[in-house]
C-alpha positions as YAML, in Angstrom:
chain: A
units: angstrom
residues:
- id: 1
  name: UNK
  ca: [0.00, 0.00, 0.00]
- id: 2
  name: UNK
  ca: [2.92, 2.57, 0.91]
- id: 3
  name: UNK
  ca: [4.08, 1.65, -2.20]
- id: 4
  name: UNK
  ca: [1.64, 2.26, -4.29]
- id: 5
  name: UNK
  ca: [0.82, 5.34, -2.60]
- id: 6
  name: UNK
  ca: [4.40, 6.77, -3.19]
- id: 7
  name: UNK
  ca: [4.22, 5.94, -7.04]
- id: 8
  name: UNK
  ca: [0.68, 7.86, -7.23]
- id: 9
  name: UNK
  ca: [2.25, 10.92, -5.61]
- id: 10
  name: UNK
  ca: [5.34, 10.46, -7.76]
- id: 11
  name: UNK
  ca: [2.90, 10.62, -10.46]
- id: 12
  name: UNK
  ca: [1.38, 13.38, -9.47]
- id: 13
  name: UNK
  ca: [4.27, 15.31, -9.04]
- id: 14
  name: UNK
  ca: [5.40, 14.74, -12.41]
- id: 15
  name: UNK
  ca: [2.03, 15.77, -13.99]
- id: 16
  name: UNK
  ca: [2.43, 18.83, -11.79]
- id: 17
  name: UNK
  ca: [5.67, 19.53, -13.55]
- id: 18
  name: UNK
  ca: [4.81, 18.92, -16.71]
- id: 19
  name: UNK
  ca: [2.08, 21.45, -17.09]
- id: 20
  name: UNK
  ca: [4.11, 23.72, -15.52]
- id: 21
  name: UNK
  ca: [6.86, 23.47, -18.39]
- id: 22
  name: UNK
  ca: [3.84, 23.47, -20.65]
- id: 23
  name: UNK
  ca: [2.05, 26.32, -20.02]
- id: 24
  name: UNK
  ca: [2.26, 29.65, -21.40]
- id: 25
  name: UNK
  ca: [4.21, 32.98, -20.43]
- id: 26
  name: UNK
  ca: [2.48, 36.42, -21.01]
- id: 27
  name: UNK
  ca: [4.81, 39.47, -20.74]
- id: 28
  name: UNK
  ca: [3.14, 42.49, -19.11]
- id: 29
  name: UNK
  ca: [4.57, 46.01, -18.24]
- id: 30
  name: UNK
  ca: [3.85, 47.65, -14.80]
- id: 31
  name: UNK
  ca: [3.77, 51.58, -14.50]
- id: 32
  name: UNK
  ca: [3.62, 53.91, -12.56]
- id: 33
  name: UNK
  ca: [0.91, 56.81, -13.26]
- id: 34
  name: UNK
  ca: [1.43, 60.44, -11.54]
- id: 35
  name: UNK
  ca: [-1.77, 60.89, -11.35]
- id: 36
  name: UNK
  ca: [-3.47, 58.76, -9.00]
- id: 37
  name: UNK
  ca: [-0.95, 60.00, -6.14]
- id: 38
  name: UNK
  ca: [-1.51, 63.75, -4.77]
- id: 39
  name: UNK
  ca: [2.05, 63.40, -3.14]
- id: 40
  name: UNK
  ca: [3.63, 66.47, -2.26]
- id: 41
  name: UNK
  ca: [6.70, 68.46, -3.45]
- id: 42
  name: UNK
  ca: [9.88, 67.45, -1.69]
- id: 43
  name: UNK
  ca: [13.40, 68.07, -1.76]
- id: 44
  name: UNK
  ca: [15.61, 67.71, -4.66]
- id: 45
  name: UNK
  ca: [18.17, 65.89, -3.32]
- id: 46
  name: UNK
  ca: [18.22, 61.77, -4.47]
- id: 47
  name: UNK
  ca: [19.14, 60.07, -7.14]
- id: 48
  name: UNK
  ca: [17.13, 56.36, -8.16]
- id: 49
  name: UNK
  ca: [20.06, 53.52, -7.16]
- id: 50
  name: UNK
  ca: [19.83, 50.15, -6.92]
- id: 51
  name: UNK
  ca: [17.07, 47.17, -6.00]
- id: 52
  name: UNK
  ca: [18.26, 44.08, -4.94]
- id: 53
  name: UNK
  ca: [15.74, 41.19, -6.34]
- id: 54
  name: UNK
  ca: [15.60, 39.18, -2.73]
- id: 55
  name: UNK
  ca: [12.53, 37.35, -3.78]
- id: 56
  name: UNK
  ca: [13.92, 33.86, -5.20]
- id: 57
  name: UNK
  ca: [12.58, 33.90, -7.96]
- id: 58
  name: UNK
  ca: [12.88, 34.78, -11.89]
- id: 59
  name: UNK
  ca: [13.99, 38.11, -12.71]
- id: 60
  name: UNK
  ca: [11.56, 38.18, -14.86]
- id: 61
  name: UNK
  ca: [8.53, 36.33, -12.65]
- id: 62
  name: UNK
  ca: [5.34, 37.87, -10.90]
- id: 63
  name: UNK
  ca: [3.11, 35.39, -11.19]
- id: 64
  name: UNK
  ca: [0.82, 31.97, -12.30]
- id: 65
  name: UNK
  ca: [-2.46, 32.04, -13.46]
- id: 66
  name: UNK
  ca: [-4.07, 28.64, -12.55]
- id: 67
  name: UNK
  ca: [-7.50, 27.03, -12.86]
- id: 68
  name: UNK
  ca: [-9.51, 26.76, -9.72]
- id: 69
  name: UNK
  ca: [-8.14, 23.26, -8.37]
- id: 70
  name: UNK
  ca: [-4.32, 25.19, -8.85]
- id: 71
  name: UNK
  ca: [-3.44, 23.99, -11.86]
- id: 72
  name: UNK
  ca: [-0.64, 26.11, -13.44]
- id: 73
  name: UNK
  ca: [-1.87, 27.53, -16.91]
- id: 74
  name: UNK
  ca: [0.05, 30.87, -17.64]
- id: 75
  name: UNK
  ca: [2.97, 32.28, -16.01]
- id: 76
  name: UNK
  ca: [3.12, 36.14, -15.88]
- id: 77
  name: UNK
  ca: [6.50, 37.90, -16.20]
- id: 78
  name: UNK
  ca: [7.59, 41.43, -16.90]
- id: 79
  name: UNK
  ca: [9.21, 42.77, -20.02]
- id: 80
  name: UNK
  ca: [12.49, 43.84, -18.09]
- id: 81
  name: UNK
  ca: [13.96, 42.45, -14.88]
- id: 82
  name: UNK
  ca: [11.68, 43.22, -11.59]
- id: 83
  name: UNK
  ca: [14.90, 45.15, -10.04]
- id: 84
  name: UNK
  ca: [14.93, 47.13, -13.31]
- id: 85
  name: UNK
  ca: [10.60, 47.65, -12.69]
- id: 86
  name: UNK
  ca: [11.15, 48.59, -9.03]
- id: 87
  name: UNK
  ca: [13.52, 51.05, -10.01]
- id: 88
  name: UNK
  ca: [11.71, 53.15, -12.57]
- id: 89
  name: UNK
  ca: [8.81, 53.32, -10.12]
- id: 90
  name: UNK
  ca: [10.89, 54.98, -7.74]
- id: 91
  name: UNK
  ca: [12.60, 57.21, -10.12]
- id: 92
  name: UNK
  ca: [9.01, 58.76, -11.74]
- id: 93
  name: UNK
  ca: [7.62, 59.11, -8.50]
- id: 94
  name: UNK
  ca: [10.43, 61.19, -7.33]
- id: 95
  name: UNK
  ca: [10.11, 63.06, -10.95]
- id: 96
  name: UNK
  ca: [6.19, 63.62, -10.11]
- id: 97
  name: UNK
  ca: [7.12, 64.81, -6.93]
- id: 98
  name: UNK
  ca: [10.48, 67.35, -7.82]
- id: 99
  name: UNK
  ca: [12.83, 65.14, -5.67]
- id: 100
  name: UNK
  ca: [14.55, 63.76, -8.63]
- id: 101
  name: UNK
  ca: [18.33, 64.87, -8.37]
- id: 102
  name: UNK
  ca: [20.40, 63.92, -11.01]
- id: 103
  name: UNK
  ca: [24.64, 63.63, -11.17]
- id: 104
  name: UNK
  ca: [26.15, 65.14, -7.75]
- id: 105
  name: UNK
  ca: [22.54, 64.07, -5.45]
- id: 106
  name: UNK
  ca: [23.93, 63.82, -2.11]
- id: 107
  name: UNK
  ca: [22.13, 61.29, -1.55]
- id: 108
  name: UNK
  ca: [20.78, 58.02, -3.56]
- id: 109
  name: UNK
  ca: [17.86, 55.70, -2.80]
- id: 110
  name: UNK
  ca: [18.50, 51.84, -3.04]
- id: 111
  name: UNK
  ca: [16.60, 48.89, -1.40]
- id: 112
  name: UNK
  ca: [15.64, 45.12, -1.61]
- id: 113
  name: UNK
  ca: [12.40, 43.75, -3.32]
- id: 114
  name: UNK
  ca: [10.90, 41.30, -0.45]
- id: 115
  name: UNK
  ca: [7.71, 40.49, -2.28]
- id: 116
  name: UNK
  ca: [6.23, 41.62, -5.66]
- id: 117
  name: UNK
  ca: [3.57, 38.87, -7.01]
- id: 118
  name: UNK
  ca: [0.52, 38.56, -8.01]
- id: 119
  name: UNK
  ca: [-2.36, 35.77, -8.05]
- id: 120
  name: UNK
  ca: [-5.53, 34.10, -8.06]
- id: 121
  name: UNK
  ca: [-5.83, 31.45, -5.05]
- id: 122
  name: UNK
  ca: [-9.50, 32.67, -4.16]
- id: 123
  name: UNK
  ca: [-9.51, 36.26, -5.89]
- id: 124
  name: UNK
  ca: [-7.08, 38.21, -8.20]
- id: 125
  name: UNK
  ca: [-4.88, 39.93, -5.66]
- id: 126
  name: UNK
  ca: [-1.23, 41.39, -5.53]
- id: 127
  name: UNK
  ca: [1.42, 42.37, -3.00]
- id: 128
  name: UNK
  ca: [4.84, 44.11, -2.90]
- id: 129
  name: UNK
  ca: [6.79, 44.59, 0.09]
- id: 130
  name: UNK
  ca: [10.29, 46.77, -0.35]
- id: 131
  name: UNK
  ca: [12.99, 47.58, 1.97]
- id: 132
  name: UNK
  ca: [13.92, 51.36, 0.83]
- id: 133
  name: UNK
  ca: [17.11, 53.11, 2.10]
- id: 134
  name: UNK
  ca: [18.21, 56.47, 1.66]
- id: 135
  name: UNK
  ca: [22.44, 56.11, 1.42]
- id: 136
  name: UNK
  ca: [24.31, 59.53, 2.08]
- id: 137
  name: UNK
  ca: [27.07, 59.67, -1.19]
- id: 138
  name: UNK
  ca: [29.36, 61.37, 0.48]
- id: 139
  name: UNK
  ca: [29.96, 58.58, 3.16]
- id: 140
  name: UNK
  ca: [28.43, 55.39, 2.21]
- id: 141
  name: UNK
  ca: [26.17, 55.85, 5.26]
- id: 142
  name: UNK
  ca: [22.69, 54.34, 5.51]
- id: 143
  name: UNK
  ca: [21.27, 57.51, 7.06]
- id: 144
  name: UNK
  ca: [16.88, 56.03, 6.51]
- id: 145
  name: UNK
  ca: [15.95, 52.19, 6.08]
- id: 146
  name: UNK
  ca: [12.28, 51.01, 6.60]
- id: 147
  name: UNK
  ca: [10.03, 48.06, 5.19]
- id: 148
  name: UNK
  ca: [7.18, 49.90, 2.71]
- id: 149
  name: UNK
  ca: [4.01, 46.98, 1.81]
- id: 150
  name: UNK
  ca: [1.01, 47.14, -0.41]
- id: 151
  name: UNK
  ca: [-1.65, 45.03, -1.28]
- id: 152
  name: UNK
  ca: [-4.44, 45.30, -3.87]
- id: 153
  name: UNK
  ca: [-7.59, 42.78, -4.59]
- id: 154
  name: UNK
  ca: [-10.59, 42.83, -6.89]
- id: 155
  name: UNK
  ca: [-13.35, 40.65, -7.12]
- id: 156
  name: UNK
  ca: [-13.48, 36.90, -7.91]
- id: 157
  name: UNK
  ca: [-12.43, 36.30, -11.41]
- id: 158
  name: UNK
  ca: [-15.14, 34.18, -13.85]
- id: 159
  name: UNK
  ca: [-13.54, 31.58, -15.81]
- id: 160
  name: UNK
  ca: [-14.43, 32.11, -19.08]
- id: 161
  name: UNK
  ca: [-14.71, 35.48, -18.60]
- id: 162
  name: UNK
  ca: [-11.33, 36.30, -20.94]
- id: 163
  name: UNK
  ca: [-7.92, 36.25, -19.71]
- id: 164
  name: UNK
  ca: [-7.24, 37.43, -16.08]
- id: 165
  name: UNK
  ca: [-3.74, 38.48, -17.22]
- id: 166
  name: UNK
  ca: [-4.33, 42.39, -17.20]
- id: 167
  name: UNK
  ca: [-6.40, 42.93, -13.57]
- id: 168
  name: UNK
  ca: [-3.43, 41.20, -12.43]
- id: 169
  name: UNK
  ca: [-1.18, 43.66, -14.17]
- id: 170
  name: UNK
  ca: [-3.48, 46.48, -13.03]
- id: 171
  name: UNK
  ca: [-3.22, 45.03, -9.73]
- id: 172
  name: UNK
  ca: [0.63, 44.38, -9.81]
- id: 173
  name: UNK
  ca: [1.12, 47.89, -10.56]
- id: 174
  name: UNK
  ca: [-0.94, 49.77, -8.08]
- id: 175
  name: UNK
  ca: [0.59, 47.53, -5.30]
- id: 176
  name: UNK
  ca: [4.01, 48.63, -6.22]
- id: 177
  name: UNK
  ca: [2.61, 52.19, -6.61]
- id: 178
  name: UNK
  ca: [1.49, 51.95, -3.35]
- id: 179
  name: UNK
  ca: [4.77, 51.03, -1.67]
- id: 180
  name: UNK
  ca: [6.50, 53.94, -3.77]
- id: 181
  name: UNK
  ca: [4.01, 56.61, -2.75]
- id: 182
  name: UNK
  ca: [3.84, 55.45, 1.12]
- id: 183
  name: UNK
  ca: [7.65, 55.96, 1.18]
- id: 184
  name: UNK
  ca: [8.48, 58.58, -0.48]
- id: 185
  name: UNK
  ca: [5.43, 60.48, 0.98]
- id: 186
  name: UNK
  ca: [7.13, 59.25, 4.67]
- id: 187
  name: UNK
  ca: [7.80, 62.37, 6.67]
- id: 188
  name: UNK
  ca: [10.38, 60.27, 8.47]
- id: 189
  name: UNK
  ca: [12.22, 59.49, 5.17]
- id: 190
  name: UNK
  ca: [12.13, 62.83, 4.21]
- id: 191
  name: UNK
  ca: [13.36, 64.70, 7.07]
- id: 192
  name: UNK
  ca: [16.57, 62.75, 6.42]
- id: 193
  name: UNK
  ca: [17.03, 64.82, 3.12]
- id: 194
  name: UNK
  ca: [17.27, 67.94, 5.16]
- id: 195
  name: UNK
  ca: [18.23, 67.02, 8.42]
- id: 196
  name: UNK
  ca: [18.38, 70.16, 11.59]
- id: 197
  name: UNK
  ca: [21.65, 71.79, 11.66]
- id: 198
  name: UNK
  ca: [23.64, 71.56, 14.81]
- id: 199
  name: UNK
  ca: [23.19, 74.69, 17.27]
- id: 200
  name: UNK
  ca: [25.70, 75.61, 20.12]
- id: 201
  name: UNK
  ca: [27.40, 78.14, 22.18]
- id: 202
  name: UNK
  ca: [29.86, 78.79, 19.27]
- id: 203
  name: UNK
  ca: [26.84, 78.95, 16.47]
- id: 204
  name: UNK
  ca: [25.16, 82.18, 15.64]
...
C-alpha cells in the first residue's frame, strides 16, 4: 500500500511539472501613473540607485495564473527584470514629486524587493513589500531604512470570462505604486534629506 501510494504521488508530481513546463508565459509592463498620487513636493536631493531582487525567484517572474483546483496555466512575467521595474517606479515618482536629483545628489535611494507577485488562489490579488534606504554619497552611510508593503484585490475572477492576465497587471502595478508613494510620501524618510543643523554656544 505505501508503495503504491508513493508511485501515485510520484505521479502526481510529475504531472504537476509537466504542465508547468507546458504552459504559457504572457509578458506584461507595470507603470507607474502620476496621477493617481496627490504626493507632495519634496526636496531635490536623491538620485534612483539600486534594487536588490531578494525574492527567489525569476527576474523576470510575478506570477501563475491557474485554474480553480491550482493547476498552473500561464505564467506572468515582466518585459524587463523586476529590479529594473522597481527602479523606474521609484525614479518617476520622485520626478512627479520634484525630488529627482540627477549627477552630484547627495544622496541616492537603493533597497531590496521582499515580495512583488501577483495571483488568483481565491480572488485576483497582488502584494509588494520593499525595503527602501536612503544612502548619504558622500559617506556610504545608511542615514533612513524602513520596510514599505502594499496590497491590492478585486473581485473573484469568472472563468471564461477572458484572460485574467491584465487585472493582475493592473493590480501588480498599483501595489508597487502603493509602496512607492507610502515611502516617499514618509515624513520620516524625508526629514533625512534635510536634516536640523547643529546649534551651540559657538553657532550664531
Amino acid at each position: 500500500m505505501n508503495s503504491r501510494a508513493s508511485f501515485l504521488r510520484c505521479l502526481m508530481a510529475l504531472a504537476g511539472g509537466l504542465l508547468l513546463a507546458n504552459c504559457s508565459s504572457t509578458e506584461v509592463s507595470l507603470d507607474y501613473q502620476p496621477g493617481l498620487s496627490q504626493g507632495a513636493p519634496g526636496p531635490r536631493k536623491m538620485s534612483a540607485g539600486r534594487f536588490a531582487d531578494m525574492r527567489r525567484e525569476g527576474s523576470y517572474y510575478i506570477g501563475t495564473v491557474r485554474t480553480p483546483i491550482g493547476t498552473p496555466l500561464e505564467r506572468v512575467n515582466t518585459k524587463i527584470p523586476v529590479e529594473q521595474v522597481v527602479r523606474n517606479a521609484f525614479a518617476h515618482g520622485m520626478s512627479s514629486r520634484g525630488m529627482l536629483a540627477g549627477r552630484g545628489a547627495p544622496y541616492v535611494l537603493t533597497g531590496e524587493i521582499l515580495t512583488l507577485h501577483t495571483d488568483q488562489v481565491i480572488r485576483p490579488a497582488a502584494y509588494a513589500k520593499i525595503r527602501v534606504n536612503v544612502v548619504r554619497v558622500s559617506s556610504g552611510q545608511v542615514v533612513f531604512s524602513r520596510i514599505y508593503s502594499g496590497e491590492r484585490e478585486n473581485s473573484a475572477y469568472l472563468p471564461g470570462s477572458g484572460s485574467p492576465v491584465p487585472m493582475l497587471r493592473e493590480l501588480v502595478s498599483r501595489a508597487l505604486q502603493d509602496v512607492v508613494d507610502r515611502a516617499l510620501d514618509d515624513s520620516a524618510l524625508r526629514a533625512r534629506l534635510s536634516p536640523t543643523p547643529p546649534y551651540g554656544p559657538d553657532i550664531l
